[in-house]
C-alpha cells in the first residue's frame, strides 16, 4: 500500500496498481520453474544429458525475478511513486518530497548484477560448459564485482538523469544479454519450426523483457508518469508468460 504520504503526487489507486503488477511476475516465474522441473526428463537430452544444465535452466527465471526485489525495495521506499530523484548525501532537501538517488544507484547495481547472473545461468544451461563458456562466466563475474563503480552510464532523457549504472556492469550485462538472446534461438528455434511455428518466436520473451526494462528505466523514471511505470511491468509480465507458452515445444 502507499506509504510516506507520497500519494499526494499521484492517486493512491494507481500507485497500488503499480505495486500489484510489480509483484505479479513471481506467479509466472514459479509456474515456469515448475514446468521445467516437471519436464526435466524431456529437457535433459536437449541439454547434453546434464542434470546441472537442467537445474541452471530452472534457476534462471527465479534469479531474474528475485533480482527484481532490488527495484521493489526502492519502490517501497518511494511509496511506489516515480518522482524526482535527489541524493541525500549531496544536498539538503525535504526527503519526503523526493526519491532517493543514492538508493536508486544501489538498487540498479544489485538489480543488473542479478539480472546478468540469471541470463548467464540460462546461457550456460543451453550451451553447456566449455573453455569458452566458463571463461566468459568467470570474466563476467570478475568485471561485475570488482569493476570500477565510476564512471556511470547516466544520460539525460526528458531533462532528467537516468540509468545510474556503472559502465563496467552495463558492459557485462549487454554481453550476457546478447549471448542469452542467441541462446533462446539455440534452445527454441528448431523445436518451434518442428511444431509449425515461426523461428522468430524464440525472440519474443527476451524482447518483451528488454522492452519492459527500457520503459521502466528511461520513460518512467524521466517522465514521472505512473502509467509508463505500469506499462513497463506489464511487458515484464508478458515476457514471463511468453516463456510459459513457448517452452512446451521442448517436450
Coordinates of N, CA and C in Angstrom, one line a residue:
X1 N 0.8 -1.2 0.0 CA 0.0 0.0 0.0 C 0.9 1.2 0.0
X2 N 0.3 2.4 -0.4 CA 1.1 3.6 -0.5 C 1.6 4.1 0.9
X3 N 2.9 4.4 0.9 CA 3.5 4.8 2.2 C 4.0 6.2 2.1
X4 N 4.4 6.8 3.2 CA 5.0 8.1 3.3 C 4.3 9.2 2.7
X5 N 3.0 9.1 2.5 CA 2.1 10.1 2.0 C 2.5 10.6 0.6
X6 N 3.3 9.8 -0.1 CA 3.7 10.2 -1.4 C 2.5 10.2 -2.4
X7 N 1.4 9.7 -2.0 CA 0.2 9.7 -2.9 C -0.3 11.1 -3.1
X8 N 0.3 12.1 -2.4 CA -0.1 13.5 -2.7 C 0.4 13.9 -4.1
X9 N 1.4 13.1 -4.7 CA 1.9 13.4 -6.0 C 1.2 12.5 -7.1
X10 N 0.4 11.5 -6.7 CA -0.3 10.7 -7.6 C -1.5 10.0 -6.9
X11 N -2.5 9.6 -7.6 CA -3.6 8.9 -6.9 C -3.2 7.6 -6.3
X12 N -3.7 7.4 -5.1 CA -3.3 6.2 -4.4 C -3.7 4.9 -5.1
X13 N -4.8 4.9 -5.8 CA -5.2 3.7 -6.5 C -4.3 3.3 -7.6
X14 N -3.7 4.3 -8.4 CA -2.8 3.9 -9.4 C -1.5 3.4 -8.9
X15 N -1.0 4.0 -7.7 CA 0.2 3.5 -7.1 C 0.0 2.1 -6.6
X16 N -1.1 1.8 -6.1 CA -1.4 0.4 -5.6 C -1.5 -0.5 -6.8
X17 N -2.0 -0.1 -7.9 CA -2.0 -0.9 -9.1 C -0.6 -1.2 -9.6
X18 N 0.3 -0.1 -9.6 CA 1.7 -0.3 -10.0 C 2.4 -1.3 -9.1
X19 N 2.1 -1.2 -7.8 CA 2.7 -2.2 -6.9 C 2.2 -3.6 -7.2
X20 N 0.9 -3.8 -7.5 CA 0.4 -5.1 -7.8 C 1.2 -5.7 -9.0
X21 N 1.3 -5.0 -10.1 CA 1.9 -5.6 -11.3 C 3.4 -5.8 -11.0
X22 N 4.0 -5.1 -10.1 CA 5.4 -5.4 -9.8 C 5.6 -6.8 -9.1
X23 N 4.6 -7.2 -8.3 CA 4.6 -8.5 -7.6 C 4.2 -9.6 -8.5
X24 N 3.4 -9.3 -9.5 CA 2.8 -10.4 -10.3 C 3.8 -11.3 -11.0
X25 N 5.0 -10.8 -11.4 CA 5.9 -11.7 -12.2 C 6.3 -12.9 -11.4
X26 N 6.1 -12.9 -10.1 CA 6.5 -14.1 -9.3 C 5.6 -15.3 -9.7
X27 N 4.4 -15.0 -10.0 CA 3.4 -16.1 -10.4 C 3.9 -16.9 -11.6
X28 N 4.1 -16.2 -12.8 CA 4.5 -16.9 -13.9 C 5.9 -17.5 -13.8
X29 N 6.8 -16.8 -12.9 CA 8.1 -17.4 -12.7 C 8.0 -18.7 -12.0
X30 N 7.2 -18.8 -11.0 CA 7.1 -20.1 -10.3 C 6.5 -21.2 -11.2
X31 N 5.5 -20.8 -12.0 CA 4.9 -21.7 -12.9 C 5.9 -22.2 -13.9
X32 N 6.7 -21.3 -14.5 CA 7.7 -21.7 -15.5 C 8.8 -22.6 -14.9
X33 N 9.2 -22.3 -13.7 CA 10.2 -23.1 -13.0 C 9.7 -24.5 -12.7
X34 N 8.4 -24.6 -12.3 CA 7.8 -25.8 -12.0 C 7.6 -26.7 -13.3
X35 N 7.3 -26.0 -14.4 CA 7.2 -26.7 -15.7 C 8.5 -27.3 -16.1
X36 N 9.6 -26.6 -15.9 CA 11.0 -27.1 -16.2 C 11.3 -28.3 -15.3
X37 N 10.9 -28.1 -14.0 CA 11.1 -29.3 -13.1 C 10.3 -30.5 -13.5
X38 N 9.1 -30.2 -13.8 CA 8.1 -31.3 -14.2 C 8.6 -32.1 -15.5
X39 N 9.2 -31.3 -16.4 CA 9.6 -31.9 -17.7 C 11.2 -32.1 -17.8
X40 N 11.8 -32.2 -16.6 CA 13.3 -32.3 -16.6 C 13.8 -33.5 -17.4
X41 N 13.0 -34.6 -17.4 CA 13.4 -35.8 -18.2 C 13.4 -35.5 -19.7
X42 N 12.4 -34.7 -20.2 CA 12.4 -34.3 -21.6 C 13.5 -33.3 -21.9
X43 N 13.8 -32.5 -21.0 CA 14.8 -31.4 -21.3 C 16.2 -31.9 -21.2
X44 N 16.5 -33.0 -20.4 CA 17.8 -33.4 -20.2 C 18.5 -33.8 -21.5
X45 N 17.9 -34.6 -22.4 CA 18.6 -34.9 -23.7 C 18.9 -33.6 -24.5
X46 N 18.1 -32.6 -24.4 CA 18.3 -31.3 -25.2 C 19.5 -30.6 -24.6
X47 N 19.8 -30.8 -23.3 CA 20.8 -30.1 -22.6 C 22.0 -31.0 -22.2
X48 N 22.4 -31.8 -23.2 CA 23.6 -32.6 -23.1 C 23.5 -33.7 -22.0
X49 N 22.3 -34.1 -21.6 CA 22.2 -35.1 -20.6 C 22.6 -34.7 -19.2
X50 N 22.7 -33.4 -19.0 CA 23.2 -32.9 -17.8 C 22.2 -32.4 -16.8
X51 N 22.1 -33.0 -15.6 CA 21.2 -32.5 -14.6 C 21.5 -31.1 -14.2
X52 N 22.8 -30.7 -14.2 CA 23.2 -29.4 -13.8 C 22.7 -28.4 -14.8
X53 N 22.7 -28.7 -16.0 CA 22.3 -27.7 -17.0 C 20.7 -27.5 -16.9
X54 N 20.0 -28.6 -16.6 CA 18.6 -28.5 -16.4 C 18.3 -27.6 -15.2
X55 N 19.1 -27.9 -14.1 CA 19.0 -27.1 -12.9 C 19.2 -25.6 -13.2
X56 N 20.2 -25.3 -14.0 CA 20.5 -23.9 -14.3 C 19.4 -23.2 -15.1
X57 N 18.8 -24.0 -16.0 CA 17.6 -23.5 -16.7 C 16.5 -23.2 -15.8
X58 N 16.3 -24.1 -14.8 CA 15.2 -23.8 -13.8 C 15.5 -22.6 -13.0
X59 N 16.8 -22.4 -12.6 CA 17.2 -21.3 -11.8 C 17.1 -20.0 -12.5
X60 N 17.3 -20.0 -13.8 CA 17.4 -18.7 -14.5 C 16.2 -17.7 -14.2
X61 N 15.0 -18.2 -14.5 CA 13.9 -17.2 -14.2 C 13.7 -16.8 -12.7
X62 N 14.1 -17.7 -11.8 CA 14.0 -17.4 -10.4 C 15.0 -16.3 -10.0
X63 N 16.2 -16.5 -10.5 CA 17.3 -15.5 -10.2 C 16.8 -14.1 -10.8
X64 N 16.4 -14.1 -12.0 CA 16.0 -12.8 -12.6 C 14.8 -12.1 -11.9
X65 N 13.8 -12.9 -11.5 CA 12.6 -12.3 -10.9 C 13.0 -11.9 -9.4
X66 N 13.7 -12.7 -8.7 CA 14.1 -12.3 -7.4 C 15.1 -11.2 -7.4
X67 N 15.8 -11.0 -8.5 CA 16.7 -9.9 -8.6 C 15.8 -8.6 -8.7
X68 N 14.6 -8.7 -9.2 CA 13.7 -7.6 -9.2 C 13.3 -7.1 -7.9
X69 N 13.6 -7.8 -6.8 CA 13.3 -7.4 -5.5 C 14.1 -6.1 -5.1
X70 N 15.3 -5.9 -5.8 CA 16.1 -4.7 -5.6 C 15.3 -3.5 -6.0
X71 N 14.6 -3.6 -7.2 CA 13.8 -2.5 -7.6 C 12.5 -2.3 -6.7
X72 N 12.0 -3.4 -6.3 CA 10.8 -3.4 -5.4 C 11.2 -2.7 -4.1
X73 N 12.3 -3.0 -3.6 CA 12.8 -2.4 -2.3 C 12.9 -0.8 -2.5
X74 N 13.4 -0.4 -3.6 CA 13.5 1.0 -3.9 C 12.1 1.6 -4.0
X75 N 11.2 0.9 -4.7 CA 9.8 1.5 -4.9 C 9.1 1.5 -3.6
X76 N 9.3 0.5 -2.7 CA 8.7 0.5 -1.4 C 9.1 1.8 -0.6
X77 N 10.3 2.1 -0.7 CA 10.9 3.3 0.0 C 10.2 4.5 -0.6
X78 N 9.9 4.5 -1.9 CA 9.3 5.6 -2.6 C 7.8 5.7 -2.4
X79 N 7.2 4.7 -1.8 CA 5.8 4.6 -1.8 C 5.2 4.3 -3.1
X80 N 6.0 3.7 -4.0 CA 5.6 3.3 -5.4 C 5.3 4.5 -6.3
X81 N 5.9 5.7 -5.9 CA 5.7 6.9 -6.6 C 7.0 7.2 -7.4
X82 N 6.9 7.2 -8.7 CA 8.1 7.7 -9.5 C 8.1 9.2 -9.4
X83 N 9.1 9.8 -8.9 CA 9.2 11.2 -8.7 C 10.6 11.7 -8.9
X84 N 10.9 13.0 -8.7 CA 12.2 13.5 -8.9 C 13.2 12.8 -7.9
X85 N 14.4 12.5 -8.4 CA 15.5 11.9 -7.6 C 16.5 12.9 -7.2
X86 N 16.8 12.8 -5.9 CA 17.9 13.7 -5.3 C 18.8 12.8 -4.4
X87 N 20.1 13.1 -4.3 CA 21.0 12.3 -3.5 C 21.1 13.0 -2.1
X88 N 20.6 12.4 -1.0 CA 20.6 13.0 0.3 C 22.0 13.2 0.8
X89 N 23.0 12.5 0.2 CA 24.4 12.7 0.6 C 25.0 14.0 0.1
X90 N 24.4 14.6 -1.0 CA 25.0 15.7 -1.7 C 24.2 17.0 -1.5
X91 N 23.0 16.9 -0.9 CA 22.1 18.1 -0.9 C 21.2 18.1 0.3
X92 N 20.7 19.3 0.6 CA 19.8 19.4 1.7 C 18.4 19.7 1.2
X93 N 17.4 18.8 1.4 CA 16.1 18.9 0.9 C 15.1 18.1 1.8
X94 N 13.9 18.3 1.5 CA 12.8 17.6 2.2 C 12.7 16.2 1.7
X95 N 13.2 15.2 2.5 CA 13.4 13.9 2.0 C 12.0 13.3 1.5
X96 N 10.9 13.7 2.2 CA 9.6 13.1 1.9 C 9.0 13.6 0.6
X97 N 9.7 14.6 -0.1 CA 9.3 15.2 -1.3 C 10.0 14.6 -2.6
X98 N 11.0 13.8 -2.3 CA 11.8 13.3 -3.4 C 12.1 11.8 -3.2
X99 N 12.5 11.2 -4.3 CA 13.0 9.8 -4.3 C 14.5 9.9 -4.1
X100 N 15.1 8.8 -3.5 CA 16.5 8.8 -3.1 C 17.4 8.3 -4.2
X101 N 18.2 9.3 -4.8 CA 19.1 8.9 -5.9 C 20.1 7.9 -5.5
X102 N 20.6 8.0 -4.3 CA 21.7 7.1 -3.8 C 21.1 5.7 -3.7
X103 N 19.9 5.6 -3.2 CA 19.2 4.3 -3.1 C 19.0 3.7 -4.5
X104 N 18.7 4.6 -5.5 CA 18.5 4.1 -6.9 C 19.8 3.6 -7.4
X105 N 20.9 4.2 -7.2 CA 22.2 3.7 -7.7 C 22.5 2.3 -7.1
X106 N 22.3 2.1 -5.8 CA 22.5 0.8 -5.2 C 21.6 -0.2 -5.8
X107 N 20.3 0.1 -5.9 CA 19.3 -0.8 -6.4 C 19.7 -1.2 -7.9
X108 N 20.1 -0.3 -8.7 CA 20.5 -0.6 -10.1 C 21.6 -1.5 -10.1
X109 N 22.6 -1.3 -9.3 CA 23.8 -2.1 -9.3 C 23.4 -3.6 -9.0
X110 N 22.7 -3.8 -7.9 CA 22.3 -5.1 -7.5 C 21.3 -5.8 -8.5
X111 N 20.4 -5.0 -9.0 CA 19.4 -5.5 -10.0 C 20.1 -6.0 -11.2
X112 N 21.1 -5.2 -11.8 CA 21.7 -5.6 -13.0 C 22.7 -6.7 -12.8
X113 N 23.3 -6.8 -11.6 CA 24.2 -7.9 -11.4 C 23.4 -9.2 -11.3
X114 N 22.3 -9.2 -10.6 CA 21.5 -10.4 -10.5 C 20.8 -10.7 -11.8
X115 N 20.3 -9.7 -12.6 CA 19.7 -10.0 -13.9 C 20.8 -10.6 -14.8
X116 N 22.0 -10.1 -14.7 CA 23.1 -10.7 -15.6 C 23.4 -12.1 -15.2
X117 N 23.3 -12.4 -13.9 CA 23.5 -13.8 -13.4 C 22.4 -14.7 -13.9
X118 N 21.2 -14.3 -13.9 CA 20.1 -15.1 -14.4 C 20.3 -15.3 -15.9
X119 N 20.7 -14.3 -16.7 CA 21.0 -14.5 -18.1 C 22.1 -15.5 -18.3
X120 N 23.1 -15.4 -17.5 CA 24.3 -16.3 -17.6 C 23.9 -17.7 -17.3
X121 N 23.0 -17.9 -16.3 CA 22.5 -19.3 -16.0 C 21.8 -19.9 -17.2
X122 N 21.0 -19.1 -17.8 CA 20.3 -19.6 -19.0 C 21.2 -20.0 -20.1
X123 N 22.2 -19.1 -20.4 CA 23.2 -19.4 -21.4 C 24.0 -20.6 -21.2
X124 N 24.4 -20.8 -19.9 CA 25.2 -22.0 -19.6 C 24.4 -23.2 -19.7
X125 N 23.1 -23.1 -19.3 CA 22.2 -24.3 -19.5 C 22.1 -24.7 -20.9
X126 N 22.0 -23.8 -21.8 CA 21.8 -24.1 -23.2 C 23.1 -24.5 -23.9
X127 N 24.2 -23.8 -23.7 CA 25.5 -24.0 -24.4 C 26.4 -25.0 -23.6
X128 N 26.1 -25.2 -22.4 CA 27.0 -26.2 -21.6 C 28.3 -25.5 -21.1
X129 N 29.2 -26.4 -20.7 CA 30.4 -26.0 -20.1 C 31.6 -26.3 -21.0
X130 N 32.3 -25.3 -21.4 CA 33.5 -25.5 -22.2 C 34.5 -24.4 -21.8
X131 N 35.7 -24.4 -22.4 CA 36.7 -23.4 -22.1 C 36.1 -22.0 -22.3
X132 N 35.4 -21.9 -23.4 CA 34.8 -20.6 -23.8 C 33.8 -20.1 -22.8
X133 N 32.8 -21.0 -22.6 CA 31.7 -20.5 -21.7 C 32.1 -20.3 -20.3
X134 N 33.0 -21.2 -19.8 CA 33.5 -21.0 -18.4 C 34.3 -19.7 -18.3
X135 N 35.2 -19.4 -19.3 CA 36.0 -18.2 -19.3 C 35.0 -17.0 -19.3
X136 N 34.0 -17.1 -20.1 CA 33.0 -16.0 -20.2 C 32.3 -15.7 -18.9
X137 N 32.0 -16.8 -18.2 CA 31.3 -16.7 -17.0 C 32.2 -16.1 -15.9
X138 N 33.4 -16.6 -15.8 CA 34.4 -16.1 -14.8 C 34.7 -14.6 -15.1
X139 N 34.9 -14.2 -16.3 CA 35.2 -12.8 -16.6 C 33.9 -11.9 -16.3
X140 N 32.8 -12.4 -16.6 CA 31.5 -11.7 -16.3 C 31.5 -11.4 -14.8
X141 N 31.7 -12.4 -14.0 CA 31.7 -12.3 -12.5 C 32.7 -11.3 -12.0
X142 N 34.0 -11.4 -12.5 CA 35.1 -10.6 -12.0 C 34.8 -9.1 -12.4
X143 N 34.4 -8.8 -13.6 CA 34.1 -7.4 -14.0 C 33.0 -6.9 -13.2
X144 N 31.9 -7.7 -13.0 CA 30.7 -7.2 -12.3 C 31.0 -6.8 -10.9
X145 N 31.8 -7.7 -10.2 CA 32.1 -7.5 -8.8 C 33.2 -6.6 -8.4
X146 N 34.3 -6.6 -9.3 CA 35.4 -5.7 -8.9 C 35.7 -4.6 -9.9
X147 N 34.8 -4.5 -10.9 CA 35.0 -3.4 -11.9 C 34.7 -2.1 -11.2
X148 N 35.2 -1.0 -11.8 CA 35.0 0.3 -11.2 C 33.6 0.8 -11.2
X149 N 33.1 1.4 -10.1 CA 31.8 1.9 -10.0 C 31.5 3.2 -10.6
X150 N 32.6 3.9 -11.1 CA 32.5 5.1 -11.8 C 33.5 5.0 -13.0
X151 N 33.2 5.5 -14.2 CA 32.0 6.4 -14.4 C 30.7 5.6 -14.6
X152 N 29.6 6.3 -14.5 CA 28.3 5.8 -14.7 C 27.8 5.9 -16.1
X153 N 26.9 5.1 -16.5 CA 26.3 5.2 -17.8 C 25.2 6.2 -17.9
X154 N 25.1 7.1 -17.0 CA 24.0 8.0 -16.8 C 23.9 9.0 -18.0
X155 N 22.7 9.2 -18.5 CA 22.5 10.2 -19.6 C 21.1 10.9 -19.3
X156 N 20.9 12.0 -20.0 CA 19.7 12.8 -19.7 C 18.6 12.4 -20.7
X157 N 17.4 12.3 -20.2 CA 16.2 12.0 -21.0 C 15.0 12.8 -20.4
X158 N 14.3 13.5 -21.2 CA 13.3 14.4 -20.7 C 13.9 15.3 -19.6
X159 N 15.1 15.8 -19.9 CA 15.8 16.7 -19.0 C 16.1 16.1 -17.6
X160 N 16.0 14.8 -17.5 CA 16.3 14.1 -16.2 C 17.4 13.1 -16.3
X161 N 18.3 13.0 -15.3 CA 19.3 11.9 -15.4 C 18.7 10.5 -15.2
X162 N 19.0 9.6 -16.1 CA 18.6 8.2 -15.9 C 19.7 7.3 -16.1
X163 N 19.5 6.1 -15.7 CA 20.4 5.0 -15.8 C 21.7 5.2 -15.0
X164 N 21.6 5.3 -13.7 CA 22.8 5.5 -12.8 C 23.5 4.2 -12.6
X165 N 24.0 3.5 -13.6 CA 24.7 2.2 -13.5 C 26.1 2.3 -14.0
X166 N 27.0 1.7 -13.2 CA 28.4 1.7 -13.6 C 28.6 1.1 -15.0
X167 N 29.4 1.7 -15.8 CA 29.6 1.3 -17.2 C 30.2 -0.2 -17.2
X168 N 31.0 -0.5 -16.2 CA 31.6 -1.8 -16.2 C 30.5 -2.9 -16.1
X169 N 29.5 -2.6 -15.2 CA 28.4 -3.6 -15.0 C 27.5 -3.6 -16.3
X170 N 27.3 -2.4 -16.9 CA 26.5 -2.4 -18.1 C 27.1 -3.2 -19.2
X171 N 28.4 -3.1 -19.4 CA 29.1 -3.9 -20.4 C 28.9 -5.4 -20.2
X172 N 29.0 -5.8 -18.9 CA 28.8 -7.2 -18.6 C 27.4 -7.6 -18.9
X173 N 26.4 -6.8 -18.6 CA 25.0 -7.1 -18.8 C 24.7 -7.2 -20.3
X174 N 25.2 -6.2 -21.1 CA 25.0 -6.3 -22.5 C 25.6 -7.5 -23.1
X175 N 26.8 -7.9 -22.7 CA 27.4 -9.1 -23.2 C 26.6 -10.3 -22.9
X176 N 26.1 -10.4 -21.7 CA 25.3 -11.6 -21.3 C 23.9 -11.6 -21.9
X177 N 23.3 -10.4 -22.1 CA 22.0 -10.3 -22.8 C 22.2 -10.7 -24.2
X178 N 23.3 -10.4 -24.9 CA 23.5 -10.7 -26.3 C 23.6 -12.3 -26.4
X179 N 24.4 -12.9 -25.5 CA 24.6 -14.3 -25.6 C 23.3 -15.0 -25.2
X180 N 22.6 -14.5 -24.3 CA 21.3 -15.0 -23.9 C 20.3 -15.0 -25.1
X181 N 20.3 -13.9 -25.8 CA 19.4 -13.8 -27.0 C 19.7 -14.9 -28.0
X182 N 20.9 -15.2 -28.2 CA 21.3 -16.3 -29.1 C 20.9 -17.6 -28.5
X183 N 21.0 -17.7 -27.2 CA 20.7 -19.0 -26.5 C 19.2 -19.3 -26.7
X184 N 18.3 -18.3 -26.7 CA 16.9 -18.6 -26.9 C 16.7 -19.2 -28.3
X185 N 17.4 -18.8 -29.3 CA 17.2 -19.3 -30.6 C 17.8 -20.8 -30.6
X186 N 19.0 -20.9 -29.9 CA 19.6 -22.3 -29.9 C 18.7 -23.3 -29.2
X187 N 18.0 -22.9 -28.2 CA 17.1 -23.8 -27.5 C 15.7 -24.0 -28.1
X188 N 15.1 -22.9 -28.6 CA 13.7 -22.9 -29.0 C 13.6 -23.0 -30.5
X189 N 14.6 -22.5 -31.3 CA 14.5 -22.4 -32.7 C 13.9 -23.6 -33.4
X190 N 14.7 -24.7 -33.4 CA 14.3 -25.9 -34.1 C 13.0 -26.5 -33.6
X191 N 12.8 -26.6 -32.3 CA 11.5 -27.1 -31.8 C 10.3 -26.3 -32.2
X192 N 10.5 -25.0 -32.3 CA 9.4 -24.1 -32.8 C 9.0 -24.5 -34.3
X193 N 10.1 -24.6 -35.1 CA 9.9 -24.9 -36.5 C 9.2 -26.3 -36.6
X194 N 9.7 -27.2 -35.8 CA 9.2 -28.6 -35.9 C 7.7 -28.6 -35.5
X195 N 7.3 -27.7 -34.7 CA 5.9 -27.6 -34.2 C 5.1 -26.7 -35.1
X196 N 5.7 -26.3 -36.3 CA 4.9 -25.5 -37.2 C 4.8 -24.0 -36.9
X197 N 5.7 -23.5 -36.0 CA 5.7 -22.1 -35.6 C 6.9 -21.4 -36.1
X198 N 6.8 -20.1 -36.3 CA 8.0 -19.3 -36.8 C 9.2 -19.3 -35.8
X199 N 10.3 -19.5 -36.3 CA 11.6 -19.5 -35.5 C 11.7 -18.2 -34.8
X200 N 11.2 -17.1 -35.4 CA 11.3 -15.8 -34.8 C 10.7 -15.7 -33.4
X201 N 9.7 -16.5 -33.1 CA 9.1 -16.5 -31.8 C 10.1 -16.7 -30.7
X202 N 11.2 -17.3 -31.0 CA 12.2 -17.5 -29.9 C 12.7 -16.2 -29.3
X203 N 12.6 -15.1 -30.1 CA 13.0 -13.8 -29.6 C 11.9 -13.1 -28.8
X204 N 10.7 -13.7 -28.7 CA 9.6 -12.9 -28.1 C 9.9 -12.6 -26.7
X205 N 10.2 -13.6 -25.9 CA 10.4 -13.4 -24.4 C 11.5 -12.4 -24.1
X206 N 12.7 -12.6 -24.7 CA 13.8 -11.6 -24.3 C 13.5 -10.2 -24.8
X207 N 12.8 -10.1 -25.9 CA 12.4 -8.7 -26.4 C 11.4 -8.0 -25.5
X208 N 10.4 -8.8 -25.1 CA 9.4 -8.2 -24.2 C 10.1 -7.8 -22.8
X209 N 11.0 -8.6 -22.3 CA 11.7 -8.3 -21.1 C 12.5 -7.1 -21.2
X210 N 13.2 -7.0 -22.4 CA 14.1 -5.8 -22.7 C 13.2 -4.6 -22.8
X211 N 12.1 -4.7 -23.5 CA 11.3 -3.5 -23.7 C 10.7 -3.0 -22.4
X212 N 10.3 -3.9 -21.5 CA 9.8 -3.5 -20.2 C 10.9 -2.8 -19.4
X213 N 12.1 -3.3 -19.4 CA 13.2 -2.7 -18.7 C 13.5 -1.3 -19.2
X214 N 13.5 -1.2 -20.5 CA 13.8 0.2 -21.1 C 12.7 1.2 -20.8
X215 N 11.4 0.8 -20.8 CA 10.4 1.7 -20.5 C 10.5 2.1 -19.0
X216 N 10.8 1.1 -18.2 CA 10.9 1.4 -16.7 C 12.0 2.4 -16.4
X217 N 13.2 2.1 -17.0 CA 14.4 2.8 -16.6 C 14.5 4.2 -17.3
X218 N 13.9 4.3 -18.5 CA 14.1 5.5 -19.2 C 12.8 6.4 -19.2
X219 N 11.7 5.8 -19.7 CA 10.5 6.7 -19.8 C 9.9 6.9 -18.4
X220 N 9.7 5.9 -17.6 CA 9.0 6.0 -16.3 C 9.8 6.9 -15.4
X221 N 11.1 6.7 -15.3 CA 11.9 7.4 -14.4 C 12.4 8.8 -14.9
X222 N 12.0 9.2 -16.0 CA 12.3 10.6 -16.5 C 11.0 11.4 -16.7
X223 N 9.9 10.7 -16.9 CA 8.6 11.5 -17.1 C 7.8 11.5 -15.8
X224 N 8.1 10.6 -14.9 CA 7.3 10.5 -13.6 C 5.8 10.2 -13.9
X225 N 5.6 9.6 -15.0 CA 4.2 9.2 -15.4 C 4.0 7.8 -14.9
X226 N 3.0 7.7 -14.0 CA 2.7 6.4 -13.3 C 2.2 5.3 -14.4
X227 N 1.6 5.8 -15.4 CA 1.1 4.8 -16.4 C 2.3 4.2 -17.2
X228 N 3.4 5.0 -17.4 CA 4.6 4.4 -18.0 C 5.1 3.3 -17.1
X229 N 5.1 3.6 -15.8 CA 5.6 2.7 -14.8 C 4.8 1.4 -14.8
X230 N 3.5 1.5 -14.9 CA 2.6 0.4 -15.0 C 2.9 -0.4 -16.3
X231 N 3.0 0.3 -17.4 CA 3.1 -0.4 -18.7 C 4.4 -1.2 -18.7
X232 N 5.5 -0.6 -18.1 CA 6.8 -1.3 -18.1 C 6.7 -2.7 -17.5
X233 N 6.0 -2.8 -16.4 CA 6.0 -4.1 -15.7 C 5.0 -5.0 -16.4
X234 N 4.0 -4.4 -17.1 CA 3.1 -5.3 -17.9 C 3.9 -6.1 -18.9
X235 N 4.9 -5.4 -19.6 CA 5.7 -6.0 -20.6 C 6.6 -7.1 -19.9
X236 N 7.1 -6.8 -18.7 CA 7.9 -7.8 -18.0 C 7.1 -9.0 -17.7
X237 N 5.9 -8.8 -17.3 CA 5.0 -10.0 -17.0 C 4.7 -10.7 -18.3
X238 N 4.5 -10.0 -19.4 CA 4.3 -10.7 -20.7 C 5.5 -11.5 -21.1
X239 N 6.7 -11.0 -20.8 CA 7.9 -11.8 -21.1 C 7.9 -13.1 -20.4
X240 N 7.5 -13.2 -19.2 CA 7.5 -14.4 -18.4 C 6.4 -15.3 -19.0
X241 N 5.2 -14.8 -19.3 CA 4.1 -15.5 -19.8 C 4.5 -16.1 -21.2
X242 N 5.2 -15.4 -22.0 CA 5.6 -15.9 -23.3 C 6.4 -17.1 -23.2
X243 N 7.3 -17.2 -22.2 CA 8.1 -18.4 -22.0 C 7.2 -19.6 -21.6
X244 N 6.2 -19.4 -20.7 CA 5.3 -20.4 -20.4 C 4.6 -21.0 -21.6
X245 N 4.2 -20.1 -22.5 CA 3.5 -20.5 -23.7 C 4.4 -21.2 -24.7
X246 N 5.7 -20.8 -24.8 CA 6.6 -21.4 -25.8 C 7.4 -22.6 -25.4
X247 N 7.7 -22.7 -24.1 CA 8.6 -23.8 -23.6 C 7.9 -25.2 -23.9
X248 N 6.6 -25.3 -23.9 CA 6.1 -26.7 -24.2 C 6.5 -27.3 -25.5
X249 N 7.0 -26.5 -26.5 CA 7.5 -27.1 -27.7 C 8.8 -28.0 -27.4
X250 N 9.3 -27.8 -26.2 CA 10.5 -28.6 -25.9 C 10.2 -30.0 -25.4
X251 N 8.9 -30.2 -25.0 CA 8.6 -31.6 -24.5 C 7.3 -32.1 -25.1

